[in-house]
Coordinates of C-alpha atoms in Angstrom, one line a residue:
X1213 CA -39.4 -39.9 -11.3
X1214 CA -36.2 -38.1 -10.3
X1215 CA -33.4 -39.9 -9.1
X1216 CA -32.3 -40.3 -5.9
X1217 CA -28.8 -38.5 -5.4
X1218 CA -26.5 -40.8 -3.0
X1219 CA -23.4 -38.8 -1.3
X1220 CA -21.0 -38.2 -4.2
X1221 CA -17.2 -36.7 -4.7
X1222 CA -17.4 -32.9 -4.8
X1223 CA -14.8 -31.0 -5.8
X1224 CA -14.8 -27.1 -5.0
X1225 CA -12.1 -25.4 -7.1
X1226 CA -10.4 -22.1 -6.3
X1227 CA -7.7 -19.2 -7.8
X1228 CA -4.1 -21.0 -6.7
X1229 CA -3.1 -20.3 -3.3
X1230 CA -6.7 -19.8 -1.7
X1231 CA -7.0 -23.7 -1.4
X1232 CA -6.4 -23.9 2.5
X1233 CA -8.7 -20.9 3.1
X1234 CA -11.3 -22.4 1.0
X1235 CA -10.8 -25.9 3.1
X1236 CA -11.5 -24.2 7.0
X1237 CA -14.4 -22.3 5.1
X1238 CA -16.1 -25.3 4.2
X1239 CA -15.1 -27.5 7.0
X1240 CA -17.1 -24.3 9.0
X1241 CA -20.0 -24.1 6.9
X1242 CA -20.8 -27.9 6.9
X1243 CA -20.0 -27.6 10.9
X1244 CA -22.0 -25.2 11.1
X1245 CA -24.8 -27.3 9.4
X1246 CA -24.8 -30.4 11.6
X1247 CA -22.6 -32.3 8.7
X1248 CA -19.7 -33.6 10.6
X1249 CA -18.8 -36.3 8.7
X1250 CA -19.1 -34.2 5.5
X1251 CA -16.4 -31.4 6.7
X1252 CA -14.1 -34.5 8.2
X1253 CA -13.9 -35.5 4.6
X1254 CA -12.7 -32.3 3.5
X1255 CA -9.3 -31.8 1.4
X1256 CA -7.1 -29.2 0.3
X1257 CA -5.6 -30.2 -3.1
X1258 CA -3.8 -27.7 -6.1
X1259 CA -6.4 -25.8 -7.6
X1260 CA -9.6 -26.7 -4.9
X1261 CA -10.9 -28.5 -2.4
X1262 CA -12.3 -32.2 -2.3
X1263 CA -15.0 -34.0 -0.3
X1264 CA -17.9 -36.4 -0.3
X1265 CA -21.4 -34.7 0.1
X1266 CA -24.7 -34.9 -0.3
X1267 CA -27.0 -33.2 -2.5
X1268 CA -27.9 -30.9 0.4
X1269 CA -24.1 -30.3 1.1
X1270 CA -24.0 -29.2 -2.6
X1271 CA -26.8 -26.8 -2.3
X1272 CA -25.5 -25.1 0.8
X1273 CA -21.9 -24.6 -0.3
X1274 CA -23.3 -23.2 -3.4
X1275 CA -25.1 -21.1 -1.0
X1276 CA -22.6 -20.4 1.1
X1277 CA -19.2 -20.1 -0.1
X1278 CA -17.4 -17.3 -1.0
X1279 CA -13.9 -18.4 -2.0
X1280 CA -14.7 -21.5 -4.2
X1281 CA -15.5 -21.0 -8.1
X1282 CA -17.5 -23.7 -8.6
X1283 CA -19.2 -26.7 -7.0
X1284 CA -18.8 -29.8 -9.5
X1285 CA -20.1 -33.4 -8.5
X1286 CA -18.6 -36.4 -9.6
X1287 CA -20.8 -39.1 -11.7
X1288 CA -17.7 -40.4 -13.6
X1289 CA -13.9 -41.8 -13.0
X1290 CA -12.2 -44.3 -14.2
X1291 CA -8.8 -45.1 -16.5
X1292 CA -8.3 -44.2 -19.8
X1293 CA -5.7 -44.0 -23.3
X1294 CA -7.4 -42.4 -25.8
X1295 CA -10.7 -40.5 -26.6
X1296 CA -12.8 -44.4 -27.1
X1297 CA -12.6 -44.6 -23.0
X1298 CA -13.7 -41.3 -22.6
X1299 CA -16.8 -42.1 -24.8
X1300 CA -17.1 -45.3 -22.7
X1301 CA -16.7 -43.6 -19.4
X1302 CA -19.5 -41.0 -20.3
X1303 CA -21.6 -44.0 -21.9
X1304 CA -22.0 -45.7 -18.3
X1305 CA -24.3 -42.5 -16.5
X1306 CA -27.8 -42.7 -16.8
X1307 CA -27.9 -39.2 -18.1
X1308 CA -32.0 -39.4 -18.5
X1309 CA -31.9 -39.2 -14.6
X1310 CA -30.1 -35.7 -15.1
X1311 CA -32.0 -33.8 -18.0
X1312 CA -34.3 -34.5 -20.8
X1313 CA -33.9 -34.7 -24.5
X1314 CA -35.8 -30.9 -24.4
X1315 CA -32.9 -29.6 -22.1
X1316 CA -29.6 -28.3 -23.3
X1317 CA -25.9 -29.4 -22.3
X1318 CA -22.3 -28.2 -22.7
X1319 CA -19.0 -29.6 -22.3
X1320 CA -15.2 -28.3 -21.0
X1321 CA -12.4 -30.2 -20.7
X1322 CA -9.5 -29.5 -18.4
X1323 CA -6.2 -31.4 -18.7
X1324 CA -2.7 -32.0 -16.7
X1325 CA -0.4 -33.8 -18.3
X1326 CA -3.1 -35.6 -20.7
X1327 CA -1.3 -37.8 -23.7
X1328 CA -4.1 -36.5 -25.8
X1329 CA -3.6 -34.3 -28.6
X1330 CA -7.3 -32.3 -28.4
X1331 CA -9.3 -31.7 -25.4
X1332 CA -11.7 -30.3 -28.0
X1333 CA -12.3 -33.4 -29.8
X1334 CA -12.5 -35.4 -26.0
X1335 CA -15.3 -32.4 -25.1
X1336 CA -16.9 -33.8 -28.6
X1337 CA -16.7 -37.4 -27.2
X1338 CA -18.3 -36.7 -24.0
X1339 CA -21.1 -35.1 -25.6
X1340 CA -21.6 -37.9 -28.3
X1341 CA -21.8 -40.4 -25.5
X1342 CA -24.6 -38.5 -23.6
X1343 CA -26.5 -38.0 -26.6
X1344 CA -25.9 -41.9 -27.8
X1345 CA -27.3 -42.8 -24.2
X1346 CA -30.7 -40.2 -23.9
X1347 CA -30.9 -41.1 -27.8
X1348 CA -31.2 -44.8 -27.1
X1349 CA -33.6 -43.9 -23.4
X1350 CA -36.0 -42.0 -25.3
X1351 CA -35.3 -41.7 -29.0
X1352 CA -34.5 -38.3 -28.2
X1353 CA -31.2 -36.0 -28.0
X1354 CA -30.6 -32.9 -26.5
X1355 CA -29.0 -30.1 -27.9
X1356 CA -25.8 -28.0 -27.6
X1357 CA -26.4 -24.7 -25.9
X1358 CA -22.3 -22.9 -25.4
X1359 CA -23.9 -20.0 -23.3
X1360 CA -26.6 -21.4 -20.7
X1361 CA -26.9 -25.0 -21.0
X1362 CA -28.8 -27.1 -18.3
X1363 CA -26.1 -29.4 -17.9
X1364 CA -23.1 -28.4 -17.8
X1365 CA -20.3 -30.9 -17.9
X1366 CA -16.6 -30.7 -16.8
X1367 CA -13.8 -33.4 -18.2
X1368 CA -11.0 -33.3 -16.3
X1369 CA -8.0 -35.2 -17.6
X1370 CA -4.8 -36.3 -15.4
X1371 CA -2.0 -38.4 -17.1
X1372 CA -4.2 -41.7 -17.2
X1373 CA -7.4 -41.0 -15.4
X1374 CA -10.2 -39.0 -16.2
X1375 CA -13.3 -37.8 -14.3
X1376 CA -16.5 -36.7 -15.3
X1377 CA -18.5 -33.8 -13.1
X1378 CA -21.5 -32.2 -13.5
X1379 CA -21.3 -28.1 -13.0
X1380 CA -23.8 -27.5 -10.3
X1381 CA -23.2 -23.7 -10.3
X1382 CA -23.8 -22.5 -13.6
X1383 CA -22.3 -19.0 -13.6
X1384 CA -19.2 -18.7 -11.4
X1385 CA -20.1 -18.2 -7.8
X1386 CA -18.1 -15.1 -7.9
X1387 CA -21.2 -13.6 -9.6
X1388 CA -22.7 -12.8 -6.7
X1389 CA -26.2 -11.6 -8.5
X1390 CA -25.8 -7.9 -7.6
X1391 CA -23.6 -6.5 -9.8
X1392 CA -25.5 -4.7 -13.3
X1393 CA -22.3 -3.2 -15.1
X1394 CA -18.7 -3.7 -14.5
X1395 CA -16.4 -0.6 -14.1
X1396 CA -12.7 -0.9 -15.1
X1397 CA -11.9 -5.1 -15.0
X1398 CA -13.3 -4.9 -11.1
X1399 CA -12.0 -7.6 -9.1
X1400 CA -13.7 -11.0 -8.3
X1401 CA -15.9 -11.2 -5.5
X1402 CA -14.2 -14.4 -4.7
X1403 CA -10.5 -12.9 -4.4
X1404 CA -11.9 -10.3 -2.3
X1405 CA -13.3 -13.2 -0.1
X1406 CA -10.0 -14.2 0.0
X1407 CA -8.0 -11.3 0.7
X1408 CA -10.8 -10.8 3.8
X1409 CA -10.1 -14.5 5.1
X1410 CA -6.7 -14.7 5.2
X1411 CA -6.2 -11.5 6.9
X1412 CA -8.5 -13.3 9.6
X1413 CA -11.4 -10.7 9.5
X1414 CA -14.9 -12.1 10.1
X1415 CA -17.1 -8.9 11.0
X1416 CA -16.8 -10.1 14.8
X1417 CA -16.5 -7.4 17.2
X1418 CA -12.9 -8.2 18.3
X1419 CA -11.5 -8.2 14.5
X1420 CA -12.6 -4.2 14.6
X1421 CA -13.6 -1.6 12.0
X1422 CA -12.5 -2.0 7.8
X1423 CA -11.1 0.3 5.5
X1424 CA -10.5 0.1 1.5
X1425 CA -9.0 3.6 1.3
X1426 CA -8.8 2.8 -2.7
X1427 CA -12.1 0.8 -3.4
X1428 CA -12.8 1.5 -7.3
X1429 CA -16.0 -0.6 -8.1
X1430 CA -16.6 -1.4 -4.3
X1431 CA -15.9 -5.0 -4.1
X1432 CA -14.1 -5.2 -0.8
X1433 CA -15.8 -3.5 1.2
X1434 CA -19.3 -4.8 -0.6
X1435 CA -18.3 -8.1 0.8
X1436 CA -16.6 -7.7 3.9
X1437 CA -19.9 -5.7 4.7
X1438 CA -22.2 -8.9 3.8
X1439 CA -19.7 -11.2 6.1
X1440 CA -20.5 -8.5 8.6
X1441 CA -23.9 -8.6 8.2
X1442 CA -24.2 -12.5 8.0
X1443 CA -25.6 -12.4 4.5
X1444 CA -25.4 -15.7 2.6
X1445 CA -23.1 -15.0 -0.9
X1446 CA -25.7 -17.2 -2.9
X1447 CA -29.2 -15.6 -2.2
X1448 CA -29.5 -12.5 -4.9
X1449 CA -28.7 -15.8 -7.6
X1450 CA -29.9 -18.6 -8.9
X1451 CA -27.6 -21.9 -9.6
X1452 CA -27.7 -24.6 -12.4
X1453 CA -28.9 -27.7 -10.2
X1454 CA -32.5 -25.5 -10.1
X1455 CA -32.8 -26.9 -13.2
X1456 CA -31.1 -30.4 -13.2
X1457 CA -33.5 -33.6 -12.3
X1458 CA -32.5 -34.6 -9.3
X1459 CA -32.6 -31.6 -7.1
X1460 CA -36.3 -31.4 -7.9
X1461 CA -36.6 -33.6 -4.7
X1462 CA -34.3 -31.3 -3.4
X1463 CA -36.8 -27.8 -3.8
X1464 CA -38.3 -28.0 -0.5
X1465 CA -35.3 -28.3 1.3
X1466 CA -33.7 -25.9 -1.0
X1467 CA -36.7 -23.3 -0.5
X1468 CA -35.9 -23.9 3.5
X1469 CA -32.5 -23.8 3.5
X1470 CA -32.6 -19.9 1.9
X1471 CA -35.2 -19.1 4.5
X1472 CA -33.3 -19.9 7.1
X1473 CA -30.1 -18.1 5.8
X1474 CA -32.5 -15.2 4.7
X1475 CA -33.4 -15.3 8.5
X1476 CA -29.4 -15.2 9.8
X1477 CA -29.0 -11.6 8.2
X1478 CA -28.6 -9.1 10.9
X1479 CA -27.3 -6.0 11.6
X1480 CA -23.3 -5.4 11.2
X1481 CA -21.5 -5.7 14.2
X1482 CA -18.1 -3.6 13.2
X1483 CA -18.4 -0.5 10.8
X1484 CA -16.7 -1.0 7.0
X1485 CA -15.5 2.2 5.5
X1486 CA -14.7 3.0 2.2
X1487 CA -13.7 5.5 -0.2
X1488 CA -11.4 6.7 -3.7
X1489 CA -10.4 9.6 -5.0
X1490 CA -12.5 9.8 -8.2
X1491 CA -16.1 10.6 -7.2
X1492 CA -17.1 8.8 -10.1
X1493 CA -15.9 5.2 -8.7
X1494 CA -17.3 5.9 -4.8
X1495 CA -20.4 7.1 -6.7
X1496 CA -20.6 3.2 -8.7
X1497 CA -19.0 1.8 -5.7
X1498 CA -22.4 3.2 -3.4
X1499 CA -25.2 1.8 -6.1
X1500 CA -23.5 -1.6 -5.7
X1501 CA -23.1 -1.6 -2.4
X1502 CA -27.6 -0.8 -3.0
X1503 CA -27.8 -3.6 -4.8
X1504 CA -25.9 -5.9 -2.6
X1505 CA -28.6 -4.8 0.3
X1506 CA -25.4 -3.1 2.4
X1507 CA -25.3 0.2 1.6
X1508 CA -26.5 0.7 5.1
X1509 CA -23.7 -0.9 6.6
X1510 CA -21.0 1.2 4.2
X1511 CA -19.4 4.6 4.8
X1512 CA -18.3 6.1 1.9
X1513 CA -16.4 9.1 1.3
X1514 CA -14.7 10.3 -2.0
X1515 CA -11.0 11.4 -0.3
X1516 CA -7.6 11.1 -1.2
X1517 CA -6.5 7.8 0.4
X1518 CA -3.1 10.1 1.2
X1519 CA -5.6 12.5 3.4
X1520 CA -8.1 10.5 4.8
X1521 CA -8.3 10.8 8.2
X1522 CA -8.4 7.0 10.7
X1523 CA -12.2 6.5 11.0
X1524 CA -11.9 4.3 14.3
X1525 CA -9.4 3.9 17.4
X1526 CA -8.4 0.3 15.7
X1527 CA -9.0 -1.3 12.4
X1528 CA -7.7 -3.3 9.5
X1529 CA -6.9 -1.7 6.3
X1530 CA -7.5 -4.0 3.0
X1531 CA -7.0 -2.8 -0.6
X1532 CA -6.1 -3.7 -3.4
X1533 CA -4.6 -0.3 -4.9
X1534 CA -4.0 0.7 -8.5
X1535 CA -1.4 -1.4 -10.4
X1536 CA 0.1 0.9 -13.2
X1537 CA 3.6 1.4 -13.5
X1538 CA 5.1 -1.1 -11.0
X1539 CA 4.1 -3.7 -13.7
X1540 CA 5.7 -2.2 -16.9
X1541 CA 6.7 1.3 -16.6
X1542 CA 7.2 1.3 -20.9
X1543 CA 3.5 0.0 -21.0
X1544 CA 4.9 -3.4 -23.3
X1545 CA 4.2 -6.8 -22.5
X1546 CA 1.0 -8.8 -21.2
X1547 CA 1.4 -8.4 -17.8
X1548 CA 1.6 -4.5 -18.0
X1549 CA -1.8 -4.8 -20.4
X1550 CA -3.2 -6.8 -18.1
X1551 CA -2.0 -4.4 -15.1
X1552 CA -3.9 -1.6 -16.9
X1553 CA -7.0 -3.1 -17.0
X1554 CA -7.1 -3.3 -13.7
X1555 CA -7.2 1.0 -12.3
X1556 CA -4.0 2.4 -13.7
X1557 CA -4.4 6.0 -11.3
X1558 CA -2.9 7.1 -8.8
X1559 CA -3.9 10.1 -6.1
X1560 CA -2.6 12.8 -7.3
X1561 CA -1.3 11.8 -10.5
X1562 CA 2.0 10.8 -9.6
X1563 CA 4.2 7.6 -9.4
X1564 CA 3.7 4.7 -7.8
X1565 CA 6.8 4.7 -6.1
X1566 CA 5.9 8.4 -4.6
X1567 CA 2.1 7.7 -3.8
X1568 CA 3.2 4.3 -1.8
X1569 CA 6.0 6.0 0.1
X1570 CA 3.3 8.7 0.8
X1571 CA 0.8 6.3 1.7
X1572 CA 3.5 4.8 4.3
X1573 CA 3.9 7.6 5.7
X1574 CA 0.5 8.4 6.4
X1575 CA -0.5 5.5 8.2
X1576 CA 2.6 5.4 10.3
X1577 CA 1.1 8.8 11.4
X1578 CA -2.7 8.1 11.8
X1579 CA -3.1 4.5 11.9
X1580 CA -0.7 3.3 14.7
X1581 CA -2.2 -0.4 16.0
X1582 CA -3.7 -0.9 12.6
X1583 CA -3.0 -4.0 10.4
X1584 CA -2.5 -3.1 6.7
X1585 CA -3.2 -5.6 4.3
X1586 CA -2.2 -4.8 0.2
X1587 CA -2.6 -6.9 -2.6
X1588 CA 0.4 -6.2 -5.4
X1589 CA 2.3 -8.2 -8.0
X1590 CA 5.1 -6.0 -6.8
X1591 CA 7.7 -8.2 -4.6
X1592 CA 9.9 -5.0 -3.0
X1593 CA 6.5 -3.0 -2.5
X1594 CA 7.5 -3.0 1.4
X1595 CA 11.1 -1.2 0.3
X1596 CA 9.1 1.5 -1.6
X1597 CA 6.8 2.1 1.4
X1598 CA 9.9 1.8 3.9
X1599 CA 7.8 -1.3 5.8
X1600 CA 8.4 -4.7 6.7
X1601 CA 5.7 -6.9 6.1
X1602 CA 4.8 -9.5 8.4
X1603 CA 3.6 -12.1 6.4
X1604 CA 3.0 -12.4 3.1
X1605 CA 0.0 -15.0 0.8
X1606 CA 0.7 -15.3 -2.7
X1607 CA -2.5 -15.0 -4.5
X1608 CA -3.5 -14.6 -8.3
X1609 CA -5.3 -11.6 -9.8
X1610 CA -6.7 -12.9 -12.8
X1611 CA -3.8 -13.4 -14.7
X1612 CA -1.1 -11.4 -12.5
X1613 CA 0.9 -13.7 -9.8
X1614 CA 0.8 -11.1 -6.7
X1615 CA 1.1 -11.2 -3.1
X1616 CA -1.1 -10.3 -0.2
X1617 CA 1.1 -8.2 2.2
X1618 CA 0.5 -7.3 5.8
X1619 CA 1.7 -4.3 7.6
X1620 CA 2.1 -4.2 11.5
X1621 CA 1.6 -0.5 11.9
X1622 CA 3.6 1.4 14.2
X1623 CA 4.0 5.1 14.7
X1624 CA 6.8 7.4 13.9
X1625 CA 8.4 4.4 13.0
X1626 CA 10.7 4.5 9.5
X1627 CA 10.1 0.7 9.9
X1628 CA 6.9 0.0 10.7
X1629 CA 6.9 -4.1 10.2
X1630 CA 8.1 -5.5 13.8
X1631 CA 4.9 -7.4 13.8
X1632 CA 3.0 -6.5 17.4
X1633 CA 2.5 -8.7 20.0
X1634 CA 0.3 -11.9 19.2
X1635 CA 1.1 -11.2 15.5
X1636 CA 1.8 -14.3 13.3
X1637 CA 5.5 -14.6 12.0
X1638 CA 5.9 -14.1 8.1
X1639 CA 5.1 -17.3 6.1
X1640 CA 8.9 -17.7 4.8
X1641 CA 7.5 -21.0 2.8
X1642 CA 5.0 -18.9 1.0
X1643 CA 7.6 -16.9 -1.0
X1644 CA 9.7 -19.4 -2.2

């Protein structure tokens, strides 16, 4: 017989600087789901969010979020000096109640500030210990499977504690189940999540139409159409605790809760727009936007982001635009290869510093009461473009620090950044 899950530390974790977004999301979603006392116990901490749920709060925000990475529960915690208390620590789970000996596990270890010298060799400990422990339930152990295990175990290691989690997700929740082939390093699902929270746009009536002017693969406006159409992130995948022994007690109620988010989709309430210059990416960008059931809710046009006309009286603008040369204009270094994997073009061929000061210039002429919202790892980005950003979120991209800018956008104006009325003052704390 299964066992019974009782409520359990979660722990939700995130790309840095998306930690208080991710918080208000789950305190909505559990809100939203009659669990008060669930999103009371929510925390904002580096690198996630923290709270005590049950297994049906586990399911859902696997369901449901779109910012966190993962969903991990807690069956382990406790002190420790060297790799012997690990093994210990593993040793007291029951870890029959979680797989059997047929089933296949694998184990990561993440450290801050841990004395010991291998993480590998305390991964190897934590997986002795859970075969020592099935091995002695039923004279059975399982096996080690690296790719798709069943259970999927995270160590994490602070100076003298350690905890032990089991992965509920599986794949990363920014795989999002729609997406067949990858175009040129696209980004995460999950930082486009973020960029779309933190400029405050929810698909509600009064947040107005979006644009991605510049929206390669499509991810942008792919999710900010699902938000607009109310379509649960989790419900084109499947997630690891599907096959994990508790949650079979868990199917019905995990078979109801997709029915009833299955039954929240409806029809987008603000129009998203989209477009790039290289028919070839609005063309890739339209059979995702297929596959993610939105392609209804998308208008795409292959255009020049420099001549694309405003597609609505008021709007918000969110892109993140090619990289290339404001990383490393010799092309040396990681941070310039890692810039180029991410689209290197520009319209037109020409500098950055020329297409942004173009790209300024048209929307101070076509897009007067917009809000512009860029992501770049380039800190005087609002010099080239002659605009003064209102506030600015620092946010990672991969494994380029950048910043999420927004624009006030005013007409005729050389400087287009006195935020309007009602705007929110720049977050000087965020750019220390």
């Amino acid at each position: 017989m299964p066992a019974v899950l009782n409520p359990s530390p979660l722990f939700l974790p995130c790309a840095a600087g998306v930690e208080p977004l991710l918080a208000d999301e789950v305190r909505a979603i559990l809100t939203a789901a009659g669990a008060p006392r669930a999103a009371e116990s929510v925390r904002a901490e580096r690198g996630g969010v923290s709270l005590i749920g049950s297994a049906a709060t586990a399911m859902r925000l696997n369901l449901e979020s779109r910012l966190a990475q993962r969903v991990l529960w807690q069956v382990a915690e406790g002190g420790y000096r060297d790799e012997r208390d690990l093994y210990e620590l593993a040793c007291s789970v029951r870890w029959s109640d979680w797989i059997t000996p047929r089933q296949t596990l694998r184990v990561d270890t993440t450290a801050v500030r841990s004395p010991l010298q291998s993480l590998h060799f305390a991964s190897l400990r934590i997986k002795d210990a859970v075969c020592d422990v099935m091995r002695e339930d039923s004279g059975e152990r399982p096996n080690v499977d690296p790719h798709r295990p069943d259970l999927s175990l995270v160590l994490h290691l602070h100076e003298d504690h350690a905890t032990i989690s089991v992965d509920l997700s599986g794949e990363a929740l920014f795989k999002r189940g729609w997406r067949e082939a990858k175009g040129e390093a696209p980004l995460k699902e999950t930082l486009a999540a973020a960029m779309l929270a933190a400029a405050g746009w929810h698909g509600r009536p009064e947040d107005g139409a979006l644009l991605d002017p510049c929206c390669g693969a499509g991810t942008i406006a792919i999710e900010a159409a699902q938000i607009a159409c109310g379509i649960a992130p989790g419900l084109q995948r499947s997630f690891a605790f599907e096959r994990l022994q508790p949650f079979r007690l868990e199917a019905p109620a995990w078979q109801a809760m997709k029915a009833e988010a299955r039954a929240r989709v409806h029809a987008p309430a603000v129009p998203v727009f989209a477009g790039d210059v290289s028919f070839r990416m609005t063309d890739f960008a339209t059979r995702n936007a297929e596959r993610a059931g939105v392609a209804h809710a998308i208008e795409f046009k292959t255009m020049d982001a420099l001549q694309r006309p405003c597609p609505a009286e008021r709007g918000v603008l969110v892109l993140n635009p090619p990289y290339g040369e404001r990383i490393d204009a010799k092309g040396t270094g990681s941070a310039g290869q890692a810039a180029r994997l991410v689209r290197e073009d520009f319209e037109g061929g020409g500098t950055s510093q020329a297409f942004f000061s173009s790209l300024a210039a048209h929307w101070k002429r076509h897009y007067a009461g917009w809000t512009a919202w860029v992501l770049t790892p380039d800190a005087k980005l609002g010099q080239a473009m002659r605009l003064k950003e209102s506030r600015r979120v620092p946010m990672w991209n991969g494994p380029i620090e950048c910043r999420l800018l927004r624009f006030d956008l005013v007409a005729g104006s050389n400087r287009a950044g006195r935020p309007a009325e009602g705007a929110p003052a720049r977050d000087a704390d965020q750019d220390a």
